[in-house]
Amino acid sequence: MSEKTKFYSRCYIGKGIDGADEYGYTYSWNSSHPELVETKTVKISRYTYCAYCGENANPIQAGLVGDGRDYSVTGYTCSCNCKGSQNEVEYFKELEELKQKFYKEEESLVNKYSELLQVDVEKLICIKHQYELARIEREKNRNIGKRDYFNFDGDVNSLVY
Ligand SMILES: [Zn+2]
């Protein structure tokens, strides 16, 4: 295996022991490392490879971060953390920052214009009432929509023209 990254857990088993490196350590992939981010991989046959360098891709189990107990594989990433996979992580980080920046700028634009774009609700209600009064007047003139004492239940909202 190629160079070990921070995403591997190191375990001391003793110098000269089979499987140990020159300092006596073995390494195993830590699929629940909190900094692991999914990168582009390709599945060929039963194996998953990094799309950038062709090294094996290792699984990520995001559900195990912290006190999590979800063992499902949530993605794959390059086992050697190659330049290509790092660039992809950087790209999405910058994209997210750009989106945040855009969101903040849009928010301040909305705040600026919310003072300048005031709707005159009072005036609009007056106009709407003028139309309603004119309509009632028209209905009266056509002799429909009149209510006598016996046909009016006192509820203005029930008046349908
Ligand atoms: Zn790679």
mmCIF file of C-alpha atoms and ligand atoms in Angstrom:
data_model
loop_
_atom_site.group_PDB
_atom_site.id
_atom_site.type_symbol
_atom_site.label_atom_id
_atom_site.label_comp_id
_atom_site.label_asym_id
_atom_site.label_seq_id
_atom_site.Cartn_x
_atom_site.Cartn_y
_atom_site.Cartn_z
ATOM 1 C CA MET A 1 0.000 0.000 0.000
ATOM 2 C CA SER A 2 1.105 3.542 -0.704
ATOM 3 C CA GLU A 3 1.810 6.328 1.783
ATOM 4 C CA LYS A 4 -0.395 6.314 4.887
ATOM 5 C CA THR A 5 -2.562 9.340 5.407
ATOM 6 C CA LYS A 6 -4.186 10.731 8.524
ATOM 7 C CA PHE A 7 -7.228 8.646 7.658
ATOM 8 C CA TYR A 8 -5.485 5.482 8.820
ATOM 9 C CA SER A 9 -5.469 4.308 12.413
ATOM 10 C CA ARG A 10 -2.014 3.302 13.643
ATOM 11 C CA CYS A 11 -1.509 0.345 15.943
ATOM 12 C CA TYR A 12 1.782 -0.688 17.538
ATOM 13 C CA ILE A 13 2.446 -4.410 17.372
ATOM 14 C CA GLY A 14 6.233 -4.426 17.748
ATOM 15 C CA LYS A 15 9.264 -4.185 15.505
ATOM 16 C CA GLY A 16 9.973 -7.204 13.372
ATOM 17 C CA ILE A 17 6.490 -8.645 13.814
ATOM 18 C CA ASP A 18 4.919 -9.821 10.551
ATOM 19 C CA GLY A 19 2.891 -7.011 8.981
ATOM 20 C CA ALA A 20 4.524 -4.237 11.013
ATOM 21 C CA ASP A 21 6.413 -1.365 9.400
ATOM 22 C CA GLU A 22 10.019 -0.533 10.276
ATOM 23 C CA TYR A 23 8.833 1.188 13.484
ATOM 24 C CA GLY A 24 6.569 -1.672 14.534
ATOM 25 C CA TYR A 25 3.206 -0.242 13.493
ATOM 26 C CA THR A 26 0.333 -1.621 11.427
ATOM 27 C CA TYR A 27 -2.238 0.596 9.785
ATOM 28 C CA SER A 28 -5.924 0.173 9.169
ATOM 29 C CA TRP A 29 -8.323 2.395 7.302
ATOM 30 C CA ASN A 30 -10.433 4.534 9.652
ATOM 31 C CA SER A 31 -13.698 4.723 7.724
ATOM 32 C CA SER A 32 -15.285 6.906 10.416
ATOM 33 C CA HIS A 33 -12.631 9.660 10.409
ATOM 34 C CA PRO A 34 -14.678 12.877 10.741
ATOM 35 C CA GLU A 35 -12.733 14.655 7.969
ATOM 36 C CA LEU A 36 -13.378 12.029 5.293
ATOM 37 C CA VAL A 37 -15.185 13.423 2.260
ATOM 38 C CA GLU A 38 -16.522 11.386 -0.623
ATOM 39 C CA THR A 39 -14.576 11.805 -3.873
ATOM 40 C CA LYS A 40 -15.065 10.504 -7.385
ATOM 41 C CA THR A 41 -14.493 6.766 -7.679
ATOM 42 C CA VAL A 42 -15.142 4.107 -10.266
ATOM 43 C CA LYS A 43 -16.409 0.612 -9.612
ATOM 44 C CA ILE A 44 -14.772 -1.978 -11.850
ATOM 45 C CA SER A 45 -15.761 -5.570 -11.298
ATOM 46 C CA ARG A 46 -16.183 -5.887 -7.495
ATOM 47 C CA TYR A 47 -13.650 -3.199 -6.603
ATOM 48 C CA THR A 48 -13.807 0.554 -6.258
ATOM 49 C CA TYR A 49 -10.947 2.719 -7.528
ATOM 50 C CA CYS A 50 -10.058 6.397 -7.257
ATOM 51 C CA ALA A 51 -10.991 8.098 -10.543
ATOM 52 C CA TYR A 52 -7.899 10.316 -10.374
ATOM 53 C CA CYS A 53 -5.029 7.993 -9.535
ATOM 54 C CA GLY A 54 -6.461 4.503 -9.903
ATOM 55 C CA GLU A 55 -5.530 3.472 -6.340
ATOM 56 C CA ASN A 56 -8.031 1.497 -4.292
ATOM 57 C CA ALA A 57 -10.880 3.555 -2.919
ATOM 58 C CA ASN A 58 -11.786 3.002 0.706
ATOM 59 C CA PRO A 59 -15.260 3.194 2.242
ATOM 60 C CA ILE A 60 -16.603 6.017 4.382
ATOM 61 C CA GLN A 61 -19.020 5.265 7.202
ATOM 62 C CA ALA A 62 -20.263 8.737 8.107
ATOM 63 C CA GLY A 63 -22.877 7.255 10.432
ATOM 64 C CA LEU A 64 -20.121 6.117 12.832
ATOM 65 C CA VAL A 65 -18.670 9.602 13.411
ATOM 66 C CA GLY A 66 -19.117 10.701 17.010
ATOM 67 C CA ASP A 67 -21.510 8.427 18.841
ATOM 68 C CA GLY A 68 -23.106 7.171 15.643
ATOM 69 C CA ARG A 69 -23.995 3.508 15.228
ATOM 70 C CA ASP A 70 -24.976 3.447 11.557
ATOM 71 C CA TYR A 71 -22.505 1.110 9.840
ATOM 72 C CA SER A 72 -23.731 1.684 6.297
ATOM 73 C CA VAL A 73 -21.180 2.807 3.718
ATOM 74 C CA THR A 74 -22.001 6.390 2.772
ATOM 75 C CA GLY A 75 -19.358 6.827 0.081
ATOM 76 C CA TYR A 76 -15.832 6.072 -1.076
ATOM 77 C CA THR A 77 -12.656 8.064 -1.317
ATOM 78 C CA CYS A 78 -9.084 7.607 -2.493
ATOM 79 C CA SER A 79 -7.013 5.441 -0.151
ATOM 80 C CA CYS A 80 -3.878 7.545 -0.669
ATOM 81 C CA ASN A 81 -5.556 10.974 -0.626
ATOM 82 C CA CYS A 82 -3.990 11.802 -4.011
ATOM 83 C CA LYS A 83 -3.760 15.316 -5.447
ATOM 84 C CA GLY A 84 -6.799 14.770 -7.684
ATOM 85 C CA SER A 85 -9.063 13.728 -4.840
ATOM 86 C CA GLN A 86 -7.745 16.610 -2.704
ATOM 87 C CA ASN A 87 -8.512 19.016 -5.543
ATOM 88 C CA GLU A 88 -12.067 17.705 -5.705
ATOM 89 C CA VAL A 89 -12.516 18.243 -1.965
ATOM 90 C CA GLU A 90 -11.103 21.783 -2.352
ATOM 91 C CA TYR A 91 -13.420 22.463 -5.295
ATOM 92 C CA PHE A 92 -16.537 21.609 -3.286
ATOM 93 C CA LYS A 93 -15.234 23.568 -0.305
ATOM 94 C CA GLU A 94 -14.722 26.664 -2.471
ATOM 95 C CA LEU A 95 -18.097 26.131 -4.154
ATOM 96 C CA GLU A 96 -19.783 26.015 -0.750
ATOM 97 C CA GLU A 97 -17.970 29.195 0.344
ATOM 98 C CA LEU A 98 -19.062 30.890 -2.877
ATOM 99 C CA LYS A 99 -22.671 29.855 -2.279
ATOM 100 C CA GLN A 100 -22.504 31.156 1.308
ATOM 101 C CA LYS A 101 -21.025 34.436 0.093
ATOM 102 C CA PHE A 102 -23.709 34.739 -2.589
ATOM 103 C CA TYR A 103 -26.412 33.919 -0.044
ATOM 104 C CA LYS A 104 -25.128 36.624 2.318
ATOM 105 C CA GLU A 105 -24.923 39.191 -0.489
ATOM 106 C CA GLU A 106 -28.424 38.317 -1.648
ATOM 107 C CA GLU A 107 -29.676 38.606 1.918
ATOM 108 C CA SER A 108 -28.177 42.087 2.337
ATOM 109 C CA LEU A 109 -29.669 43.126 -1.017
ATOM 110 C CA VAL A 110 -33.088 41.933 0.165
ATOM 111 C CA ASN A 111 -32.631 43.840 3.432
ATOM 112 C CA LYS A 112 -31.645 46.997 1.540
ATOM 113 C CA TYR A 113 -34.658 46.831 -0.767
ATOM 114 C CA SER A 114 -37.219 45.712 1.779
ATOM 115 C CA GLU A 115 -37.126 49.308 3.078
ATOM 116 C CA LEU A 116 -37.363 50.726 -0.455
ATOM 117 C CA LEU A 117 -40.062 48.406 -1.780
ATOM 118 C CA GLN A 118 -42.917 49.151 0.610
ATOM 119 C CA VAL A 119 -46.357 47.966 -0.454
ATOM 120 C CA ASP A 120 -49.184 50.420 0.405
ATOM 121 C CA VAL A 121 -51.600 47.923 1.939
ATOM 122 C CA GLU A 122 -53.974 50.607 3.181
ATOM 123 C CA LYS A 123 -54.377 52.120 -0.274
ATOM 124 C CA LEU A 124 -54.928 48.709 -1.872
ATOM 125 C CA ILE A 125 -57.622 47.810 0.664
ATOM 126 C CA CYS A 126 -59.379 51.132 -0.059
ATOM 127 C CA ILE A 127 -59.332 50.381 -3.796
ATOM 128 C CA LYS A 128 -60.638 46.855 -3.187
ATOM 129 C CA HIS A 129 -63.468 48.217 -1.001
ATOM 130 C CA GLN A 130 -64.390 50.760 -3.676
ATOM 131 C CA TYR A 131 -64.829 47.891 -6.135
ATOM 132 C CA GLU A 132 -66.906 45.924 -3.644
ATOM 133 C CA LEU A 133 -69.137 48.901 -2.835
ATOM 134 C CA ALA A 134 -69.605 49.598 -6.560
ATOM 135 C CA ARG A 135 -70.522 45.960 -7.139
ATOM 136 C CA ILE A 136 -73.074 46.017 -4.273
ATOM 137 C CA GLU A 137 -74.553 49.205 -5.722
ATOM 138 C CA ARG A 138 -74.867 47.542 -9.143
ATOM 139 C CA GLU A 139 -76.562 44.499 -7.605
ATOM 140 C CA LYS A 140 -79.002 46.765 -5.728
ATOM 141 C CA ASN A 141 -79.889 48.576 -8.941
ATOM 142 C CA ARG A 142 -80.582 45.251 -10.616
ATOM 143 C CA ASN A 143 -82.853 44.521 -7.662
ATOM 144 C CA ILE A 144 -80.989 41.432 -6.568
ATOM 145 C CA GLY A 145 -78.882 41.190 -3.502
ATOM 146 C CA LYS A 146 -81.410 43.029 -1.357
ATOM 147 C CA ARG A 147 -82.128 41.446 1.973
ATOM 148 C CA ASP A 148 -85.192 42.131 4.060
ATOM 149 C CA TYR A 149 -85.340 41.614 7.773
ATOM 150 C CA PHE A 150 -86.572 38.049 7.398
ATOM 151 C CA ASN A 151 -83.879 36.979 4.949
ATOM 152 C CA PHE A 152 -80.881 38.482 6.727
ATOM 153 C CA ASP A 153 -79.328 36.398 9.496
ATOM 154 C CA GLY A 154 -77.073 39.208 10.698
ATOM 155 C CA ASP A 155 -73.878 37.683 9.287
ATOM 156 C CA VAL A 156 -72.301 40.054 6.759
ATOM 157 C CA ASN A 157 -69.980 37.291 5.579
ATOM 158 C CA SER A 158 -72.938 35.161 4.488
ATOM 159 C CA LEU A 159 -73.997 37.782 1.917
ATOM 160 C CA VAL A 160 -73.269 36.216 -1.435
ATOM 161 C CA TYR A 161 -74.009 38.091 -4.608
HETATM 162 ZN ZN ZN B 1 -6.506 8.937 -5.836
#
